[in-house]
GROMACS .gro file of C-alpha atoms in nm:
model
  405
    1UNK     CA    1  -9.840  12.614  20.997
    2UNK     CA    2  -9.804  12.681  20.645
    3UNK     CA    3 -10.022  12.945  20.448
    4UNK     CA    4 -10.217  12.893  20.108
    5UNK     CA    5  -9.943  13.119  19.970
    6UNK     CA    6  -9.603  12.928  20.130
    7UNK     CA    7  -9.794  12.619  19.960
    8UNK     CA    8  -9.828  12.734  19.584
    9UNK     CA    9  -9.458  12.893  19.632
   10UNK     CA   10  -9.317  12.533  19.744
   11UNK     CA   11  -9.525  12.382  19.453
   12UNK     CA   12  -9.377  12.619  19.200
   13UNK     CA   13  -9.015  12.553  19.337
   14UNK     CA   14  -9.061  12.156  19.290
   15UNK     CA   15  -9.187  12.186  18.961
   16UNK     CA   16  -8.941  12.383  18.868
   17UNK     CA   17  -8.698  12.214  18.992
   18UNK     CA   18  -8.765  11.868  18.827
   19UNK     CA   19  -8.759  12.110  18.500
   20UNK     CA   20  -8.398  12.192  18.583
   21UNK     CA   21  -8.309  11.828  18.630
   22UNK     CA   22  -8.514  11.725  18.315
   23UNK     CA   23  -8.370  11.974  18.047
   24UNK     CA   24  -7.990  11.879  18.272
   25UNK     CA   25  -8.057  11.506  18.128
   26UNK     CA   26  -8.199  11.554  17.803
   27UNK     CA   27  -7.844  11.739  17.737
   28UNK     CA   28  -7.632  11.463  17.852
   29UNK     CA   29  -7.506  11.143  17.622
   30UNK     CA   30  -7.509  11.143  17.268
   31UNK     CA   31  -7.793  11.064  16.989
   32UNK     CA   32  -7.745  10.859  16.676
   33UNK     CA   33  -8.022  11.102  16.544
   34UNK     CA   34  -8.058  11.523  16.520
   35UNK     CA   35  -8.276  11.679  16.784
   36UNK     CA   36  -8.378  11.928  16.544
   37UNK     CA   37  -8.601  12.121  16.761
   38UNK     CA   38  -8.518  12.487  16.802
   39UNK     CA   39  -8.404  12.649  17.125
   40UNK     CA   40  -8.603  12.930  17.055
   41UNK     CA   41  -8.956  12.999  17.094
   42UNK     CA   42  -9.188  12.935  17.373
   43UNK     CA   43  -9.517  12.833  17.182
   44UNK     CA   44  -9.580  12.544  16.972
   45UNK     CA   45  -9.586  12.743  16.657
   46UNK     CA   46  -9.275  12.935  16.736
   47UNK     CA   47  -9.076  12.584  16.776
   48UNK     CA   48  -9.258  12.462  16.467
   49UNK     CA   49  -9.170  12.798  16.207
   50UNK     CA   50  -8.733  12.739  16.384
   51UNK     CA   51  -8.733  12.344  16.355
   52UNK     CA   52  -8.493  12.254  16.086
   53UNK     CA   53  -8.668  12.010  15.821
   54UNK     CA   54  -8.246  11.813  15.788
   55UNK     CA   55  -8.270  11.482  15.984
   56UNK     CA   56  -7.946  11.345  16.052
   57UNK     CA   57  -7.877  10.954  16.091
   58UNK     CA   58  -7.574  10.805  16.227
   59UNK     CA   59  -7.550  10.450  16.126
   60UNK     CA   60  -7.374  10.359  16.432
   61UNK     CA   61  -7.622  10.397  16.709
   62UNK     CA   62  -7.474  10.583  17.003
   63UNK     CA   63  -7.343  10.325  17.255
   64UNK     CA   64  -7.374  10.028  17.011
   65UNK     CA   65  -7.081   9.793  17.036
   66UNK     CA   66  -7.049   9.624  16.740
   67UNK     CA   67  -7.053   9.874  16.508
   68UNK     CA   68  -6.948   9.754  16.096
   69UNK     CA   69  -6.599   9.861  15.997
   70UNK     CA   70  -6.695   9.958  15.630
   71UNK     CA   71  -7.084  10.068  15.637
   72UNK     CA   72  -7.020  10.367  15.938
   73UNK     CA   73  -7.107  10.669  15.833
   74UNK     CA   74  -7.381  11.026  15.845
   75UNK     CA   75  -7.654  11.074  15.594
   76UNK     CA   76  -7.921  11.352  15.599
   77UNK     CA   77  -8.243  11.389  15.434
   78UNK     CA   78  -8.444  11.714  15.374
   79UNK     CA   79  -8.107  11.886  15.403
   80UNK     CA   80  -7.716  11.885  15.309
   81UNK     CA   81  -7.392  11.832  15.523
   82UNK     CA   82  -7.226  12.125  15.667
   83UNK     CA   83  -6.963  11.945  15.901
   84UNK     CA   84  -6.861  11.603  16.011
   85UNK     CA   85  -6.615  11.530  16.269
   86UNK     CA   86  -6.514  11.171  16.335
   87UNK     CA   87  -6.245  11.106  16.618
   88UNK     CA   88  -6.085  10.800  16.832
   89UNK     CA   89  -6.216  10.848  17.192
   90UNK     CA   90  -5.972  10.919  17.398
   91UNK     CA   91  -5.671  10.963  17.203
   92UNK     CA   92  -5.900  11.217  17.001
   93UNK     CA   93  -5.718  11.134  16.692
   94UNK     CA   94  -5.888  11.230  16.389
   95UNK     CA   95  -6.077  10.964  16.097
   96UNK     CA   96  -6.042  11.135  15.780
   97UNK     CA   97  -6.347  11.129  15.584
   98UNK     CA   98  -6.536  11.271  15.322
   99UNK     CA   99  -6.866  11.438  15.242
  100UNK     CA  100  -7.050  11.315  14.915
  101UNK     CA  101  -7.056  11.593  14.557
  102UNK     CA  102  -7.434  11.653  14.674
  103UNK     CA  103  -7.440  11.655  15.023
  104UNK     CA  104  -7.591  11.423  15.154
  105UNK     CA  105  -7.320  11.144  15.299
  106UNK     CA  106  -6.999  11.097  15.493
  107UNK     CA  107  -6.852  10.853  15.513
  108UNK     CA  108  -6.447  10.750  15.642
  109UNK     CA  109  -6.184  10.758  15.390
  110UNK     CA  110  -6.028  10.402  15.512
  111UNK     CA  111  -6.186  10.097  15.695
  112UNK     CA  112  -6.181  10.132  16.055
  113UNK     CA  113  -6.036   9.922  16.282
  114UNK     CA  114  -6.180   9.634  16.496
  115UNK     CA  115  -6.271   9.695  16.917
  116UNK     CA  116  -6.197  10.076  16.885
  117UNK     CA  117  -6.440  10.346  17.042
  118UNK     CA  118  -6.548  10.638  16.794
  119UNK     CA  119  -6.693  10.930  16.807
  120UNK     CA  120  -6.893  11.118  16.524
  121UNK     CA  121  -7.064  11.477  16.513
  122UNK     CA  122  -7.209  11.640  16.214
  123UNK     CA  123  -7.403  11.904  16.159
  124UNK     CA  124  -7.671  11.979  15.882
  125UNK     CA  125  -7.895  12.297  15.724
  126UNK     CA  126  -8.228  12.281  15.540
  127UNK     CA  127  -8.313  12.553  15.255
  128UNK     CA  128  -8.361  12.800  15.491
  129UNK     CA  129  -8.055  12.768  15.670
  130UNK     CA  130  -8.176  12.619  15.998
  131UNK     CA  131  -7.961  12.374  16.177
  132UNK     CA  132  -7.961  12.036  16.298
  133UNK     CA  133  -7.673  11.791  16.474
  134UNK     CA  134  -7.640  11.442  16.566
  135UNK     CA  135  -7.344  11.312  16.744
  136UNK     CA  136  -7.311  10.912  16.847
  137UNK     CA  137  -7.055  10.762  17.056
  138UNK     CA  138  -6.990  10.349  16.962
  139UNK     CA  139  -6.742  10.099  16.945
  140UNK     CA  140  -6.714   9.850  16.637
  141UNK     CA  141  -6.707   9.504  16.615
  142UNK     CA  142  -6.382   9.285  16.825
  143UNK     CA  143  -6.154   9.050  16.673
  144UNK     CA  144  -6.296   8.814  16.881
  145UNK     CA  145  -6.668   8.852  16.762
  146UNK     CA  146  -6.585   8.881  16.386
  147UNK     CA  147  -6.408   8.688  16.129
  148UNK     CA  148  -6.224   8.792  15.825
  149UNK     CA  149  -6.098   8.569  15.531
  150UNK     CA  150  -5.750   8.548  15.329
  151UNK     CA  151  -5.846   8.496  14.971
  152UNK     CA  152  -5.674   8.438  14.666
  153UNK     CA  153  -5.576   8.522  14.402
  154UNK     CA  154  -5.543   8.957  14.459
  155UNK     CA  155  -5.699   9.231  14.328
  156UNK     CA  156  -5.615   9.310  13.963
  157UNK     CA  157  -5.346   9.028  13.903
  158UNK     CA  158  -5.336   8.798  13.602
  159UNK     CA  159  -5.357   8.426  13.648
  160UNK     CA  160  -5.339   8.080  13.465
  161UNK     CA  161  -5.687   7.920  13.360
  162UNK     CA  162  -5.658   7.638  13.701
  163UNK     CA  163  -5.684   7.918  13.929
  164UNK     CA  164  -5.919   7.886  14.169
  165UNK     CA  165  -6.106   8.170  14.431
  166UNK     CA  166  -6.003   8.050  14.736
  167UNK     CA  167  -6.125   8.194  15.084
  168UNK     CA  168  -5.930   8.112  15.462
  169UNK     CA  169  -6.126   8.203  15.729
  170UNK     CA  170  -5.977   8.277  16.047
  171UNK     CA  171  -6.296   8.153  16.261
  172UNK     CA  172  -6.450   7.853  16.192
  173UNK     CA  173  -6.795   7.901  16.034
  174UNK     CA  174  -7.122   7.724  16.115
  175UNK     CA  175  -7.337   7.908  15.915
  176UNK     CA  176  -7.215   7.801  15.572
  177UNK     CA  177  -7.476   7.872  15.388
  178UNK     CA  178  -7.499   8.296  15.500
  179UNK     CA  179  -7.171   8.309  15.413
  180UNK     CA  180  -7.137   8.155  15.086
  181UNK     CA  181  -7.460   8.303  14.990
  182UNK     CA  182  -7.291   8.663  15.085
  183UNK     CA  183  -6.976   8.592  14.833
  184UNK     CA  184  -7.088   8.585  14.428
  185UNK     CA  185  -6.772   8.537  14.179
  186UNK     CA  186  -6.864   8.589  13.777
  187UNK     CA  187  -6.707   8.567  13.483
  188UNK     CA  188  -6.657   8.778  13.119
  189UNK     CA  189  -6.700   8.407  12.993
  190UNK     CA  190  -7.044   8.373  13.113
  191UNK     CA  191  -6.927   8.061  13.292
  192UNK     CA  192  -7.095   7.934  13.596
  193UNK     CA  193  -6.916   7.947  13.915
  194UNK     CA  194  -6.992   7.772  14.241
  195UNK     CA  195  -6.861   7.728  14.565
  196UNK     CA  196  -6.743   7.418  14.745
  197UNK     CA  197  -6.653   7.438  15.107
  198UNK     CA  198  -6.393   7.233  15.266
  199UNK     CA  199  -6.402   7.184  15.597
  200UNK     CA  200  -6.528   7.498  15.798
  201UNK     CA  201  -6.235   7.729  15.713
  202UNK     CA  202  -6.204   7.702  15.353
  203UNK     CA  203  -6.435   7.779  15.095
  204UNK     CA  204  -6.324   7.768  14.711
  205UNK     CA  205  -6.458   7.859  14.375
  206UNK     CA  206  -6.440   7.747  14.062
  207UNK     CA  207  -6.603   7.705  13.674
  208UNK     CA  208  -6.680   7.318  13.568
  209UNK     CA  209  -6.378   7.369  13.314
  210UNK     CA  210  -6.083   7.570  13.350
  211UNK     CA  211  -6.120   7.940  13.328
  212UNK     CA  212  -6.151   8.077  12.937
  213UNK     CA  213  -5.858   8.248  12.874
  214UNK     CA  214  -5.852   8.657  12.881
  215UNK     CA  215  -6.185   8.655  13.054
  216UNK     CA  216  -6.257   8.895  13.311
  217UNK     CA  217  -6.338   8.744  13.707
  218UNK     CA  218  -6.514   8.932  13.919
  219UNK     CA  219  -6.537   8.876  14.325
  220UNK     CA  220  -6.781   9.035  14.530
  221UNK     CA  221  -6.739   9.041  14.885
  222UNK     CA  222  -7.014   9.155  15.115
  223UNK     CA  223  -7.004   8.940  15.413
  224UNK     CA  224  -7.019   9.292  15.629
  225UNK     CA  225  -7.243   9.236  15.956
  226UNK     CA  226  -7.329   8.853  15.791
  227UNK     CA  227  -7.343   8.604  16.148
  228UNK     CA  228  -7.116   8.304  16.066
  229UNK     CA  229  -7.093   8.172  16.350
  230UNK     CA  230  -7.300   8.210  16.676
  231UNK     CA  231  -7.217   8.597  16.810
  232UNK     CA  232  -6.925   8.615  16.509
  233UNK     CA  233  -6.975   8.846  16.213
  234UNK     CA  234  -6.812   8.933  15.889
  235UNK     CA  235  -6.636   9.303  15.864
  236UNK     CA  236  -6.540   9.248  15.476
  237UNK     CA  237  -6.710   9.480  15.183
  238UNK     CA  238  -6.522   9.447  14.846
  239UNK     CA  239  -6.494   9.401  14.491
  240UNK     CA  240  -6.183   9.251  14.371
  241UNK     CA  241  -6.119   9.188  14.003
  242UNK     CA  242  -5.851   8.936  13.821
  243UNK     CA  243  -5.744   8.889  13.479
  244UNK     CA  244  -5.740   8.529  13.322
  245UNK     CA  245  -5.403   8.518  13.122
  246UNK     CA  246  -5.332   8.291  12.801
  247UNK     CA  247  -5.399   7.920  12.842
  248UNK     CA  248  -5.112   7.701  12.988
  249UNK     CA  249  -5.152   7.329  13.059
  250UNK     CA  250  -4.873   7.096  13.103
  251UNK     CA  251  -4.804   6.712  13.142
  252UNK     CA  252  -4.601   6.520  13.309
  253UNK     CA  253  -4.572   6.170  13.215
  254UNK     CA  254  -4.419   5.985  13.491
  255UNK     CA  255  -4.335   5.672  13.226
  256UNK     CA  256  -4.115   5.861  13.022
  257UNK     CA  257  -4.018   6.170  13.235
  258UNK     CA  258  -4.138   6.416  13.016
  259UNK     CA  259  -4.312   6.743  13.007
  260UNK     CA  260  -4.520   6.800  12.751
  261UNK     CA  261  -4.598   7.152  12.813
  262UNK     CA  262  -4.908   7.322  12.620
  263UNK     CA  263  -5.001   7.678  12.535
  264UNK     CA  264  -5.318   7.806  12.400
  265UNK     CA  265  -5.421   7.405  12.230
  266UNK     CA  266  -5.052   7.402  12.108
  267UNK     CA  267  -4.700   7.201  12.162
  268UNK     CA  268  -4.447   7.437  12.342
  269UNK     CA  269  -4.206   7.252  12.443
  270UNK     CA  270  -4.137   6.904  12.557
  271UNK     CA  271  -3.912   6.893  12.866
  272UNK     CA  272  -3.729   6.605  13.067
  273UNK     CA  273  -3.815   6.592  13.372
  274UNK     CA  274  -3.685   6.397  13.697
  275UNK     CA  275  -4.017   6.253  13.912
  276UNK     CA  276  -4.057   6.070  14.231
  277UNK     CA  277  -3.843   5.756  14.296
  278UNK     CA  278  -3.999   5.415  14.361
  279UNK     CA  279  -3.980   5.521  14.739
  280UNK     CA  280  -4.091   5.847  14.723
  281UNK     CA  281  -4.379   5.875  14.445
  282UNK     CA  282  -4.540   6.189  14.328
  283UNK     CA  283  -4.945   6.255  14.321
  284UNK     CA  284  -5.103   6.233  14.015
  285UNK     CA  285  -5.346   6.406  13.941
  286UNK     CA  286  -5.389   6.827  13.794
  287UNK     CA  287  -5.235   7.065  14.028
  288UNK     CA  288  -5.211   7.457  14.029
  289UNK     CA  289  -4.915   7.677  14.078
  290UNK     CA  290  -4.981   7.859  14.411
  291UNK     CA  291  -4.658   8.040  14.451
  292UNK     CA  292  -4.339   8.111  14.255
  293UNK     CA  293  -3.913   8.150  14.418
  294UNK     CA  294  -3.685   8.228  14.241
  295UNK     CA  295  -3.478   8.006  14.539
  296UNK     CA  296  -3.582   7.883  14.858
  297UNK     CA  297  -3.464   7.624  15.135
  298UNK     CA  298  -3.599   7.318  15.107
  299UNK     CA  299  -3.557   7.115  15.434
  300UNK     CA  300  -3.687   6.753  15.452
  301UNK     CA  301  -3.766   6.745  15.815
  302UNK     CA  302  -4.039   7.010  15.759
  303UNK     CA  303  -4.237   6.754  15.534
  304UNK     CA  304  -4.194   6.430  15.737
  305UNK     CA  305  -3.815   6.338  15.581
  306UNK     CA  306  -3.579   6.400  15.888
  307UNK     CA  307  -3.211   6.479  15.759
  308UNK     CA  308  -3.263   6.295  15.468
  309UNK     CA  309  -3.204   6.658  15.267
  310UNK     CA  310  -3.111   7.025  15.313
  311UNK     CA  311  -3.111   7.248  15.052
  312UNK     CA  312  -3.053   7.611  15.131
  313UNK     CA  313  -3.061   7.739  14.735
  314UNK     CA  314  -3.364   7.497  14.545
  315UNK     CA  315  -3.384   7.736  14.214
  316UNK     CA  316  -3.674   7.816  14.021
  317UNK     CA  317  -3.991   7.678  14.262
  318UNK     CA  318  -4.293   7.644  14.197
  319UNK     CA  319  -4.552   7.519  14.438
  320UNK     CA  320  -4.799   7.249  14.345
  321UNK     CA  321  -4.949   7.104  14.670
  322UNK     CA  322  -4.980   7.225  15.003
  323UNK     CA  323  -4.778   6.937  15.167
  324UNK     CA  324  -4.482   7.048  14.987
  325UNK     CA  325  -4.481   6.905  14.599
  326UNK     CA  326  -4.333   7.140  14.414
  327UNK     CA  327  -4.207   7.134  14.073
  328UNK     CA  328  -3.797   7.280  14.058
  329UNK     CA  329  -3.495   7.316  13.925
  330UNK     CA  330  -3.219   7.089  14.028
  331UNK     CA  331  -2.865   7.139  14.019
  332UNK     CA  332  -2.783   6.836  14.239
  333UNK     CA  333  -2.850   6.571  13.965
  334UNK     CA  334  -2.627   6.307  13.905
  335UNK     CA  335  -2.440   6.422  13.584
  336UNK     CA  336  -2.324   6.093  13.525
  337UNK     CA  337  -2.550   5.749  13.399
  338UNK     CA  338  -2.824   5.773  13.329
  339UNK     CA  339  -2.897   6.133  13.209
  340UNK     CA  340  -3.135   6.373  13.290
  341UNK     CA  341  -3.499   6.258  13.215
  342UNK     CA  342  -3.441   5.910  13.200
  343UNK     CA  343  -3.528   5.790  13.588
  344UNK     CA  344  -3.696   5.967  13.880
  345UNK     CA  345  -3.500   6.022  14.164
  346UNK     CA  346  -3.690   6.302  14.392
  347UNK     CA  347  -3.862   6.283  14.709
  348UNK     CA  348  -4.207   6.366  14.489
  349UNK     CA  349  -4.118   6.679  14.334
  350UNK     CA  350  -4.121   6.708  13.976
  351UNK     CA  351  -3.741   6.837  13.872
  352UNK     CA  352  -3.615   7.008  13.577
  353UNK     CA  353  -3.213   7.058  13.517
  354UNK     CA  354  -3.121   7.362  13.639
  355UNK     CA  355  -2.813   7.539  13.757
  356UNK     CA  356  -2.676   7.626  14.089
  357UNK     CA  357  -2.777   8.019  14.150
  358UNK     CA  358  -3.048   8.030  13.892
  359UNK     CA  359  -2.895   8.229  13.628
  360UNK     CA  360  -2.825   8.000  13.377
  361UNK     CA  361  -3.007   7.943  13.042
  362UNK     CA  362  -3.159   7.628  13.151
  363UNK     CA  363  -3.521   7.380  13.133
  364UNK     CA  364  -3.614   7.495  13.489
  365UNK     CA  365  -3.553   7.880  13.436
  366UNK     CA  366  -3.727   7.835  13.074
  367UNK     CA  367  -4.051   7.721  13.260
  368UNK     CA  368  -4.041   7.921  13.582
  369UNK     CA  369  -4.038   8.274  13.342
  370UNK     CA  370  -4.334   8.101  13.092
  371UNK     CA  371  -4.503   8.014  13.394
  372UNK     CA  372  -4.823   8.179  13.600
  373UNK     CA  373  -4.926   8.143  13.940
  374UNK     CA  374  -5.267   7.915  13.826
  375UNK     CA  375  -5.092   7.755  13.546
  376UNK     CA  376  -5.181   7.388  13.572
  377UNK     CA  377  -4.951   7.073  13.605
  378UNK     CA  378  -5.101   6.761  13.514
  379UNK     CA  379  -4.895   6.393  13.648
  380UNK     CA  380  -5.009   6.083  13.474
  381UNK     CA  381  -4.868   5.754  13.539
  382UNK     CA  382  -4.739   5.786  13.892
  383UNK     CA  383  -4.777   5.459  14.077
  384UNK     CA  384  -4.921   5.721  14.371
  385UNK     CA  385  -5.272   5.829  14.420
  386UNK     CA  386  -5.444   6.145  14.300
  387UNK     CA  387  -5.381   6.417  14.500
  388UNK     CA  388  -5.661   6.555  14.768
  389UNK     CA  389  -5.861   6.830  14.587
  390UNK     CA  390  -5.784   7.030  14.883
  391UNK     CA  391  -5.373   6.992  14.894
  392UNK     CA  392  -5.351   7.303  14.760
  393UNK     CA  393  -5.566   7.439  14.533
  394UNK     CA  394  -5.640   7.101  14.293
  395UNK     CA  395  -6.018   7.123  14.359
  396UNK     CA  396  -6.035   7.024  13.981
  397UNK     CA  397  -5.979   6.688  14.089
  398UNK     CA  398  -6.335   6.710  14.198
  399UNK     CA  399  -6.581   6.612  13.979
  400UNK     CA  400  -6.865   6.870  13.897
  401UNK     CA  401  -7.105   6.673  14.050
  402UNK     CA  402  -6.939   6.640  14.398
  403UNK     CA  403  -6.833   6.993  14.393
  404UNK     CA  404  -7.192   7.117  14.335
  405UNK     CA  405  -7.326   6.868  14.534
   0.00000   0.00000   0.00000
């Protein structure tokens, strides 16, 4: 039978036991926030005069698994930065970073990467030198559960007045309006700029008129943690900049096969040109330059011609649509009757007389070095329709009204 005495002692061991096991699992796991109380000190006052006045926040929460590549990082209040140490769990590689002129932020010196487990610890002192920690264990955001878009045109580039912003996503996006409401594009010119989407991939922007020339364009890009898509967020945070170059506009005029090409409101240079034959008409219609080759293959069955041509060397291309209208130099013309200029003879290309190799002094290589990617080719007079707005980037053949609508 058990005494008064055995009773208390068995008390005394339980409770202090479940102390054991409580302070064993409030050190276990990680905290997105400093536990700043002291170690020291049995009284309330004595835990009170060694608590450290830094708090510490982790913007990752510890075990959160979607965690933004581009907003991660420590910040501390009443206090300033002593450490940070950010690492890949378990390859225990190391995230460079960097701790703000005053302080009070870290954050990583790159983006991190998509469905990769991190680990952060930092540590922090108040004015008088006491210390707090935080330390938070996460994973960020999968490829599967986010989406990212391909824009154009790039960071600090200079471009023709037709160029639009243009914006592939690589998930298909039901919530149009979050994410067009999360991407703002201005302009030096004061211009207004909106956004048409087409489709649920693509979303392009563009003034009513063409760009003014030498204005300034400025994209912001903070889709970061915006849902666009049931479960499927945005990881993008940027600010990308482009120059608008010198006005370049030029016709072609499919009646006489000509090129009237024009530079700032002025004449530069009419040049023959070869269009589409009866059988094989090209869009009318204005159309931007997308991309520039010096050569490239041009292979008929990848645009719906079998054998009909192969051309390994096509100099001086210039893309105009997206189902392969380009305009190009040819060296393939028949030199005989009737010249140059006089008849269209091209699968729906515009062509300019070139030379084989694309070093001669020639039309073609004339306008491929006077031209910019976002220069603007106008066809008039083509017995073919008007090109989509979306075959490439043509949204100008849009009007305002539709494109705001």
């Amino acid at each position: 039978m058990a005494t008064p005495d055995m009773t208390a002692r068995r008390a005394l061991g339980a409770c202090a036991a479940l102390m054991v096991g409580a302070l064993t699992l409030t050190g276990c796991g990680g905290s997105a926030k400093a536990d700043s109380k002291s170690s020291k000190g049995g009284g309330s006052g004595a835990s009170s005069a060694n608590t450290s006045t830094a708090k510490l926040t982790i913007s990752a929460k510890d075990g959160s698994t979607a965690a933004s590549i581009n907003a991660t990082g420590v910040r501390v209040s009443g206090g300033k930065l002593t450490d940070v140490r950010m690492t890949v769990s378990g390859t225990g590689a190391a995230v460079a970073g960097a701790i703000s002129a005053d302080g009070t932020s870290w954050k990583p010196a790159e983006q991190l990467e998509r469905g990769t487990k991190y680990q952060i610890s930092a540590e922090a002192k108040d004015a008088s030198g006491r210390t707090a920690a935080a330390n938070s264990i996460f994973t960020t955001v999968t490829s599967g559960n986010s989406f990212i878009g391909t824009y154009t045109p790039d960071n600090g580039t200079t471009v023709g007045v037709g160029m639009p912003v243009s914006f592939n996503f690589d998930k298909v996006i039901s919530d149009k309006k979050a994410v067009r409401s999360h991407i703002t594009v201005s302009s030096s010119s004061g211009q207004r700029v909106e956004g048409h989407w087409f489709g649920a991939q693509r979303l392009d922007f563009r003034p009513e008129e063409y760009w003014k020339a030498g204005s300034k364009v400025t994209m912001k890009i903070d889709l970061d943690g915006v849902e666009g898509a049931n479960g499927v967020y945005g990881v993008q945070k940027k600010t990308v900049t482009f120059t608008i170059g010198r006005s370049q506009v030029s016709t072609v005029d499919v009646n006489t096969q000509t090129m009237t090409v024009m530079r700032d409101g002025t004449v530069l240079k009419k040049v023959p040109i070869s269009a589409g034959s009866p059988e094989h008409t090209t869009y009318n219609g204005q159309m931007v330059i997308s991309e520039k080759f010096v050569q490239t293959r041009m292979n008929g069955s990848t645009v719906g011609y079998g054998g009909e041509y192969d051309i390994p060397d096509v100099p001086h291309a210039m893309r105009l649509t997206s189902s392969g209208t380009f305009i190009h130099g040819n060296y393939w013309y028949n030199k005989g009757n009737p010249p140059f200029g006089r008849e269209g003879t091209s699968h729906g290309c515009v062509g300019l007389a070139d030379a084989q190799g694309a070093n001669a002094d020639t039309s073609a290589k004339w306008f491929y070095d006077n031209s910019l990617i976002g220069d603007v080719v106008t066809v008039k007079n083509s017995p073919d329709k008007t090109v989509a707005p979306d075959n490439g980037l043509n949204g100008w053949n849009m009007s305002w009204s539709a494109w705001t609508a």
